[in-house]
Amino acid sequence: MIYQYPARTLVDKLIPKSKFYSEGGANTRVERLFIEQIESIYWANKLSSATMNIESQEDLREVQIFSVTARVERLDVEIFRYIDKLIPSPIIFEVYFQDKVKVIAAYKRLNQADNSKVVIGDYFQTEWLPIERQDLPLFLRLSELYEFLISQLLPNKTNASSLADKMRLNQEIAQLEMRITQLEQQLKREKQFNRKAELNINLLKLRDEYTQLTSSSKDNLCQI
């Protein structure tokens, strides 16, 4: 989901891809990813107390919205991690391809031990969506708005009390999905009967764990 940001937040500034190469010292692989997968990058909006009626915090002064026009449908997440490492403030990437858009971002925060460094979490993203902007909900604090924008990217919705708990639950579900897929592939390749039976038991346990975890998140959500 993409949002209609206040007019005062508009930046609309093209950032040449070469600027990322030169300032970040990109290696050959990263530079090739930019060339092959990215058409253009615009600094679209700056969300801050100077551009919105919202309160910034000492550790969160701004949130940037970047508009990325893609040349391919599947982009390597290393592109976004590379940009995030160069720019200290959090970034929400709106990625456009043909007549659709998806939103990609990782939760970014200052390193508590060294405020000159940032900690970048896992990346979450929406499916490809129609290009239709929604009204932006009102928030008093920039941190609340930022956490809301990140929470909208999580595939499994919960009523966990903190964004950290929501992200942790989504990571657990994603890891379970990966383990189930790997076990299913292993089961297809296995020829020995006894080994197949053992794999089947393990697979059923993982599927049951997955069902309980996802059902719990849905049940919690219904109780809101």
C-alpha positions as a printed NumPy array, in Angstrom:
array([[  0.   ,   0.   ,   0.   ],
       [  1.328,   3.441,  -0.908],
       [  0.2  ,   6.613,   0.805],
       [ -0.556,  10.206,  -0.117],
       [  2.039,  12.235,   1.75 ],
       [  1.534,  15.927,   2.571],
       [  2.563,  18.359,  -0.172],
       [  5.208,  19.956,   2.07 ],
       [  7.085,  16.648,   2.231],
       [  7.694,  16.607,  -1.53 ],
       [ 11.336,  16.568,  -2.64 ],
       [ 11.107,  14.971,  -6.107],
       [ 14.856,  14.963,  -6.705],
       [ 16.579,  12.577,  -9.095],
       [ 19.588,  10.837,  -7.549],
       [ 21.981,   9.675, -10.293],
       [ 22.937,   6.035,  -9.881],
       [ 26.583,   7.025, -10.331],
       [ 26.366,   9.   ,  -7.087],
       [ 25.714,   5.798,  -5.175],
       [ 28.668,   4.09 ,  -6.872],
       [ 31.129,   6.884,  -6.112],
       [ 30.086,   7.64 ,  -2.536],
       [ 29.658,   4.049,  -1.442],
       [ 32.594,   2.491,  -3.239],
       [ 30.391,  -0.135,  -4.842],
       [ 32.022,  -3.345,  -5.985],
       [ 31.531,  -4.648,  -9.507],
       [ 28.602,  -6.894,  -8.57 ],
       [ 26.614,  -4.129,  -6.858],
       [ 27.281,  -1.698,  -9.692],
       [ 26.072,  -4.29 , -12.191],
       [ 22.876,  -4.803, -10.146],
       [ 22.148,  -1.068, -10.301],
       [ 22.786,  -0.944, -14.044],
       [ 20.78 ,  -4.058, -14.923],
       [ 17.871,  -3.753, -12.501],
       [ 17.331,  -0.036, -11.806],
       [ 16.137,   2.605, -14.273],
       [ 16.04 ,   5.58 , -11.901],
       [ 15.905,   6.567,  -8.234],
       [ 14.114,   9.666,  -6.968],
       [ 14.173,  11.099,  -3.484],
       [ 10.414,  11.531,  -3.424],
       [  9.511,  12.759,   0.086],
       [ 11.058,  13.727,   3.399],
       [  8.942,  13.055,   6.485],
       [ 10.011,  15.168,   9.457],
       [  8.758,  17.783,  11.926],
       [  9.834,  20.431,   9.402],
       [  7.599,  19.045,   6.651],
       [  4.683,  17.598,   8.648],
       [  2.704,  18.41 ,  11.745],
       [  4.48 ,  15.68 ,  13.664],
       [  6.979,  15.352,  16.499],
       [ 10.449,  14.042,  15.679],
       [ 12.675,  12.264,  18.186],
       [ 16.373,  12.571,  19.046],
       [ 17.075,   9.184,  17.45 ],
       [ 14.627,   9.636,  14.558],
       [ 14.736,  13.015,  12.848],
       [ 13.571,  12.043,   9.362],
       [ 12.126,   9.224,   7.27 ],
       [ 12.819,   9.265,   3.534],
       [ 10.568,   7.978,   0.756],
       [ 12.492,   6.829,  -2.322],
       [ 10.765,   6.18 ,  -5.643],
       [ 12.564,   3.469,  -7.625],
       [ 11.723,   2.647, -11.239],
       [ 12.783,  -0.936, -11.931],
       [ 13.93 ,  -2.506, -15.176],
       [ 13.059,  -6.011, -14.01 ],
       [ 10.269,  -7.489, -11.932],
       [ 12.517,  -9.253,  -9.412],
       [ 15.071,  -6.991,  -7.758],
       [ 18.003,  -8.112,  -5.66 ],
       [ 17.535,  -6.923,  -2.066],
       [ 21.257,  -6.15 ,  -1.932],
       [ 20.477,  -2.949,  -3.855],
       [ 18.314,  -1.643,  -1.026],
       [ 20.714,  -2.764,   1.693],
       [ 23.551,  -0.962,  -0.106],
       [ 21.526,   2.291,  -0.212],
       [ 20.43 ,   1.896,   3.404],
       [ 24.056,   1.597,   4.516],
       [ 24.904,   4.885,   2.783],
       [ 22.035,   6.938,   4.22 ],
       [ 21.604,   7.075,   8.021],
       [ 17.893,   7.902,   8.119],
       [ 15.25 ,   5.217,   7.506],
       [ 14.04 ,   4.759,   3.926],
       [ 10.763,   3.43 ,   2.558],
       [ 11.281,   2.275,  -1.04 ],
       [  8.345,   2.522,  -3.459],
       [  9.344,   0.327,  -6.39 ],
       [  7.566,   0.801,  -9.728],
       [  7.548,  -1.684, -12.583],
       [  5.263,  -1.18 , -15.582],
       [  1.807,  -0.373, -14.161],
       [  2.293,  -1.68 , -10.623],
       [  4.113,  -0.864,  -7.411],
       [  5.474,  -2.636,  -4.358],
       [  6.878,  -1.237,  -1.126],
       [ 10.146,  -2.543,   0.319],
       [ 11.879,  -1.565,   3.556],
       [ 13.879,  -2.807,   6.503],
       [ 13.49 ,  -1.445,  10.008],
       [ 16.515,   0.793,  10.597],
       [ 17.646,   2.296,  13.893],
       [ 20.713,   3.942,  15.349],
       [ 23.263,   1.669,  16.977],
       [ 22.864,   2.192,  20.737],
       [ 26.599,   1.737,  21.304],
       [ 27.622,   4.07 ,  18.458],
       [ 25.146,   6.649,  17.118],
       [ 27.281,   7.161,  14.024],
       [ 26.27 ,   3.671,  12.847],
       [ 22.901,   2.152,  11.998],
       [ 21.404,  -1.291,  12.5  ],
       [ 19.449,  -2.621,   9.511],
       [ 16.966,  -5.434,  10.035],
       [ 15.424,  -7.927,   7.614],
       [ 13.66 ,  -6.614,   4.529],
       [  9.911,  -6.926,   4.146],
       [  7.882,  -6.151,   1.056],
       [  4.354,  -6.108,  -0.275],
       [  3.102,  -7.939,  -3.319],
       [  2.847,  -6.007,  -6.579],
       [ -0.113,  -3.656,  -6.213],
       [ -2.132,  -1.228,  -8.363],
       [ -0.748,   2.312,  -8.254],
       [ -3.404,   3.783,  -5.978],
       [ -2.473,   6.054,  -3.091],
       [ -4.352,   5.864,   0.193],
       [ -4.897,   8.588,   2.786],
       [ -2.088,   8.653,   5.329],
       [ -3.305,   8.049,   8.909],
       [ -2.542,  10.771,  11.453],
       [  0.185,  10.249,  14.038],
       [  1.583,  12.537,  16.712],
       [  5.117,  11.137,  16.657],
       [  7.362,  10.305,  13.715],
       [  8.414,   7.058,  15.39 ],
       [  4.769,   5.933,  15.448],
       [  4.338,   6.759,  11.759],
       [  7.547,   4.922,  10.859],
       [  6.543,   1.82 ,  12.814],
       [  3.135,   1.91 ,  11.13 ],
       [  4.729,   2.042,   7.66 ],
       [  6.962,  -0.918,   8.476],
       [  4.114,  -2.916,  10.041],
       [  2.112,  -2.58 ,   6.812],
       [  4.797,  -4.604,   5.023],
       [  4.576,  -7.609,   7.343],
       [  2.803, -10.528,   5.646],
       [  1.294, -11.849,   8.885],
       [ -0.7  ,  -9.349,  10.918],
       [ -0.748,  -9.688,  14.713],
       [ -1.78 ,  -7.623,  17.695],
       [  1.655,  -7.914,  19.291],
       [  2.342,  -4.919,  21.494],
       [  5.55 ,  -3.847,  19.765],
       [  6.895,  -3.748,  16.24 ],
       [  9.852,  -5.841,  17.387],
       [  7.487,  -8.643,  18.457],
       [  5.562,  -8.395,  15.196],
       [  8.757,  -8.671,  13.144],
       [ 10.042, -11.548,  15.289],
       [  6.818, -13.514,  14.739],
       [  6.962, -12.892,  10.992],
       [ 10.59 , -14.029,  10.899],
       [  9.683, -17.23 ,  12.754],
       [  6.877, -17.941,  10.276],
       [  9.188, -17.268,   7.304],
       [ 11.84 , -19.599,   8.734],
       [  9.24 , -22.325,   9.233],
       [  8.036, -21.906,   5.655],
       [ 11.615, -22.293,   4.419],
       [ 12.211, -25.409,   6.52 ],
       [  8.943, -26.96 ,   5.312],
       [  9.847, -26.291,   1.665],
       [ 13.312, -27.78 ,   2.122],
       [ 11.906, -30.865,   3.818],
       [  9.275, -31.343,   1.098],
       [ 12.015, -31.242,  -1.557],
       [ 14.141, -33.661,   0.433],
       [ 11.178, -36.008,   0.78 ],
       [ 10.63 , -36.05 ,  -2.984],
       [ 14.25 , -37.04 ,  -3.592],
       [ 14.427, -39.709,  -0.889],
       [ 14.152, -43.333,  -2.08 ],
       [ 14.525, -45.314,   1.149],
       [ 11.201, -46.178,   2.772],
       [ 12.349, -45.84 ,   6.388],
       [ 14.   , -42.512,   5.728],
       [ 10.896, -41.247,   3.901],
       [  8.736, -42.228,   6.871],
       [ 11.059, -40.313,   9.209],
       [ 10.998, -37.242,   6.968],
       [  7.202, -37.443,   6.784],
       [  6.926, -37.394,  10.579],
       [  9.232, -34.367,  10.78 ],
       [  7.283, -32.635,   8.038],
       [  3.973, -33.192,   9.839],
       [  5.466, -31.713,  13.03 ],
       [  6.667, -28.621,  11.177],
       [  3.309, -28.172,   9.45 ],
       [  1.526, -28.482,  12.786],
       [  3.885, -25.923,  14.335],
       [  3.281, -23.619,  11.36 ],
       [ -0.508, -23.979,  11.666],
       [ -0.422, -23.222,  15.383],
       [  1.798, -20.177,  14.886],
       [ -0.252, -18.675,  12.043],
       [ -3.597, -19.539,  13.669],
       [ -2.466, -17.897,  16.877],
       [ -1.612, -14.683,  15.06 ],
       [ -4.995, -14.672,  13.3  ],
       [ -6.878, -15.411,  16.509],
       [ -5.048, -12.61 ,  18.302],
       [ -5.879, -10.229,  15.492],
       [ -9.583, -11.083,  15.696],
       [ -9.578, -10.157,  19.381],
       [ -8.612,  -6.547,  18.712]])
